[in-house]
Amino acid sequence: MSSNTFGGFVYCIVMSYATVQQLKDLGLPADSISELDDVQIEEFLDAAAGVMDAFLASQYETPVRTSSSFLVRINVDLAACDILNWRGYNPEDGDEVYKERCDRWMKTLMEIRDGSLSVPNVEDVNGTVEIGAAKAYTKPRRGWGGTGGGVGII
């Protein structure tokens, strides 16, 4: 979240990390959002991005300007949870998938806030960029080479 001044007032700009179309493609089944127009969906995405920025701000300048599929996914899932809560979703009725997904992302955001996890390909407040992807390892018996237990792919 960045702040600006206008007429002596300080205001914050919240930018969602995902688009309405990404929420429609990745977030919820179409019938779950059929009664919402794109403006309402954008409001849910912006609200979720505001929550994300509160956690990201300890490590990154917010809003984060670099596109990251990681941040898109978090934004979509948190907005989807808000939409479901708005619709009266109760995970105790049997389907806990969305609740578990949101709980996992909130834990992830706390790890980012605390500095134990970084967002790939995004510059932090110190100007450092964590470049790369996940590492994959295999046992040497598969013949994929390497010493010390496996081959790392970066």
Tab-separated table of C-alpha atoms in Angstrom:
chain	number	residue	atom	x	y	z
A	1	MET	CA	0.000	0.000	0.000
A	2	SER	CA	1.477	3.312	-0.939
A	3	SER	CA	0.335	6.621	0.443
A	4	ASN	CA	-0.050	9.910	-1.326
A	5	THR	CA	-1.348	13.306	-0.355
A	6	PHE	CA	-4.115	15.291	-1.970
A	7	GLY	CA	-5.365	18.576	-0.550
A	8	GLY	CA	-3.472	17.960	2.672
A	9	PHE	CA	-5.066	14.556	3.210
A	10	VAL	CA	-3.082	11.329	3.167
A	11	TYR	CA	-4.697	8.505	1.274
A	12	CYS	CA	-3.599	4.966	0.522
A	13	ILE	CA	-3.709	3.214	-2.797
A	14	VAL	CA	-4.673	-0.432	-2.658
A	15	MET	CA	-4.019	-2.382	-5.819
A	16	SER	CA	-5.123	-5.949	-6.143
A	17	TYR	CA	-2.545	-8.458	-7.331
A	18	ALA	CA	-5.120	-10.402	-9.341
A	19	THR	CA	-7.658	-9.448	-11.959
A	20	VAL	CA	-11.367	-10.153	-11.924
A	21	GLN	CA	-10.821	-12.669	-14.731
A	22	GLN	CA	-8.148	-14.475	-12.699
A	23	LEU	CA	-10.588	-14.836	-9.810
A	24	LYS	CA	-13.183	-16.202	-12.210
A	25	ASP	CA	-10.655	-18.662	-13.682
A	26	LEU	CA	-8.814	-19.689	-10.505
A	27	GLY	CA	-11.024	-18.815	-7.562
A	28	LEU	CA	-14.546	-20.106	-7.350
A	29	PRO	CA	-17.067	-21.986	-9.479
A	30	ALA	CA	-19.079	-19.646	-11.704
A	31	ASP	CA	-22.313	-20.234	-9.780
A	32	SER	CA	-20.625	-18.995	-6.587
A	33	ILE	CA	-20.041	-15.553	-8.057
A	34	SER	CA	-22.900	-15.295	-10.560
A	35	GLU	CA	-24.747	-12.692	-8.491
A	36	LEU	CA	-21.681	-10.427	-8.272
A	37	ASP	CA	-20.722	-7.945	-10.950
A	38	ASP	CA	-17.099	-7.215	-11.850
A	39	VAL	CA	-16.999	-4.070	-9.680
A	40	GLN	CA	-18.028	-6.063	-6.605
A	41	ILE	CA	-15.466	-8.772	-7.369
A	42	GLU	CA	-12.793	-6.079	-7.736
A	43	GLU	CA	-13.766	-4.738	-4.302
A	44	PHE	CA	-13.233	-8.202	-2.779
A	45	LEU	CA	-9.858	-8.471	-4.553
A	46	ASP	CA	-8.826	-5.005	-3.329
A	47	ALA	CA	-9.833	-5.824	0.250
A	48	ALA	CA	-7.813	-9.042	0.166
A	49	ALA	CA	-4.843	-7.157	-1.325
A	50	GLY	CA	-5.068	-4.679	1.543
A	51	VAL	CA	-4.731	-7.545	4.013
A	52	MET	CA	-1.794	-8.912	2.014
A	53	ASP	CA	-0.079	-5.511	1.989
A	54	ALA	CA	-0.341	-5.295	5.768
A	55	PHE	CA	1.830	-8.419	5.984
A	56	LEU	CA	4.072	-7.716	2.986
A	57	ALA	CA	4.925	-4.176	4.144
A	58	SER	CA	7.469	-5.409	6.691
A	59	GLN	CA	9.632	-6.845	3.898
A	60	TYR	CA	8.539	-5.129	0.666
A	61	GLU	CA	7.458	-1.749	-0.566
A	62	THR	CA	3.722	-2.063	-1.080
A	63	PRO	CA	1.879	-2.403	-3.249
A	64	VAL	CA	4.399	-4.802	-4.762
A	65	ARG	CA	4.823	-3.692	-8.350
A	66	THR	CA	6.335	-6.887	-9.750
A	67	SER	CA	3.883	-9.403	-11.088
A	68	SER	CA	4.089	-12.679	-9.216
A	69	SER	CA	1.901	-15.741	-9.746
A	70	PHE	CA	2.464	-16.448	-6.055
A	71	LEU	CA	0.822	-13.148	-5.058
A	72	VAL	CA	-1.952	-13.615	-7.626
A	73	ARG	CA	-2.833	-16.976	-6.088
A	74	ILE	CA	-2.903	-15.592	-2.554
A	75	ASN	CA	-5.044	-12.640	-3.660
A	76	VAL	CA	-7.514	-14.866	-5.516
A	77	ASP	CA	-7.881	-17.344	-2.664
A	78	LEU	CA	-8.275	-14.716	0.071
A	79	ALA	CA	-10.866	-12.841	-2.015
A	80	ALA	CA	-12.661	-16.132	-2.707
A	81	CYS	CA	-12.840	-16.817	1.026
A	82	ASP	CA	-14.259	-13.345	1.628
A	83	ILE	CA	-16.873	-13.903	-1.066
A	84	LEU	CA	-17.855	-17.233	0.455
A	85	ASN	CA	-18.080	-15.688	3.933
A	86	TRP	CA	-20.225	-12.896	2.500
A	87	ARG	CA	-22.510	-15.562	1.004
A	88	GLY	CA	-22.825	-17.295	4.403
A	89	TYR	CA	-20.340	-20.135	3.846
A	90	ASN	CA	-19.834	-22.276	6.929
A	91	PRO	CA	-16.889	-24.731	6.768
A	92	GLU	CA	-18.456	-26.747	9.577
A	93	ASP	CA	-21.103	-27.871	7.079
A	94	GLY	CA	-18.577	-30.273	5.574
A	95	ASP	CA	-16.513	-28.532	2.907
A	96	GLU	CA	-13.419	-27.121	4.579
A	97	VAL	CA	-11.277	-26.773	1.427
A	98	TYR	CA	-11.604	-22.998	1.185
A	99	LYS	CA	-11.099	-22.471	4.915
A	100	GLU	CA	-7.942	-24.604	4.845
A	101	ARG	CA	-6.690	-22.709	1.786
A	102	CYS	CA	-7.195	-19.328	3.473
A	103	ASP	CA	-5.645	-20.526	6.723
A	104	ARG	CA	-2.599	-21.743	4.776
A	105	TRP	CA	-2.190	-18.406	2.977
A	106	MET	CA	-2.549	-16.444	6.213
A	107	LYS	CA	0.211	-18.593	7.720
A	108	THR	CA	2.304	-17.942	4.598
A	109	LEU	CA	1.744	-14.180	4.922
A	110	MET	CA	2.854	-14.338	8.562
A	111	GLU	CA	6.045	-16.142	7.484
A	112	ILE	CA	6.698	-13.424	4.890
A	113	ARG	CA	6.050	-10.724	7.488
A	114	ASP	CA	8.473	-12.383	9.893
A	115	GLY	CA	11.158	-12.752	7.213
A	116	SER	CA	11.275	-16.558	7.233
A	117	LEU	CA	9.823	-16.742	3.713
A	118	SER	CA	10.427	-14.485	0.729
A	119	VAL	CA	8.390	-13.826	-2.396
A	120	PRO	CA	10.375	-14.972	-5.462
A	121	ASN	CA	11.420	-12.343	-8.021
A	122	VAL	CA	10.240	-9.402	-5.910
A	123	GLU	CA	12.559	-6.703	-4.572
A	124	ASP	CA	12.453	-6.351	-0.799
A	125	VAL	CA	12.820	-3.104	1.151
A	126	ASN	CA	16.614	-3.545	1.133
A	127	GLY	CA	16.779	-3.832	-2.664
A	128	THR	CA	17.423	-7.594	-2.606
A	129	VAL	CA	15.686	-9.847	-5.112
A	130	GLU	CA	15.283	-13.568	-4.449
A	131	ILE	CA	15.681	-15.043	-7.932
A	132	GLY	CA	14.856	-18.595	-8.803
A	133	ALA	CA	12.312	-21.271	-8.349
A	134	ALA	CA	11.794	-24.263	-6.156
A	135	LYS	CA	14.575	-26.801	-5.867
A	136	ALA	CA	13.985	-30.426	-6.768
A	137	TYR	CA	16.178	-33.291	-5.627
A	138	THR	CA	16.417	-36.945	-6.533
A	139	LYS	CA	18.225	-39.866	-5.016
A	140	PRO	CA	21.426	-40.908	-6.828
A	141	ARG	CA	20.163	-44.450	-7.475
A	142	ARG	CA	17.984	-43.112	-10.285
A	143	GLY	CA	21.158	-42.292	-12.140
A	144	TRP	CA	20.450	-38.591	-12.469
A	145	GLY	CA	23.949	-37.873	-11.238
A	146	GLY	CA	25.178	-35.577	-8.558
A	147	THR	CA	26.917	-36.144	-5.311
A	148	GLY	CA	25.704	-35.732	-1.807
A	149	GLY	CA	22.264	-37.196	-2.358
A	150	GLY	CA	20.855	-35.622	-5.446
A	151	VAL	CA	20.769	-33.047	-8.157
A	152	GLY	CA	19.392	-29.588	-7.494
A	153	ILE	CA	17.433	-27.806	-10.160
A	154	ILE	CA	17.302	-24.040	-9.841
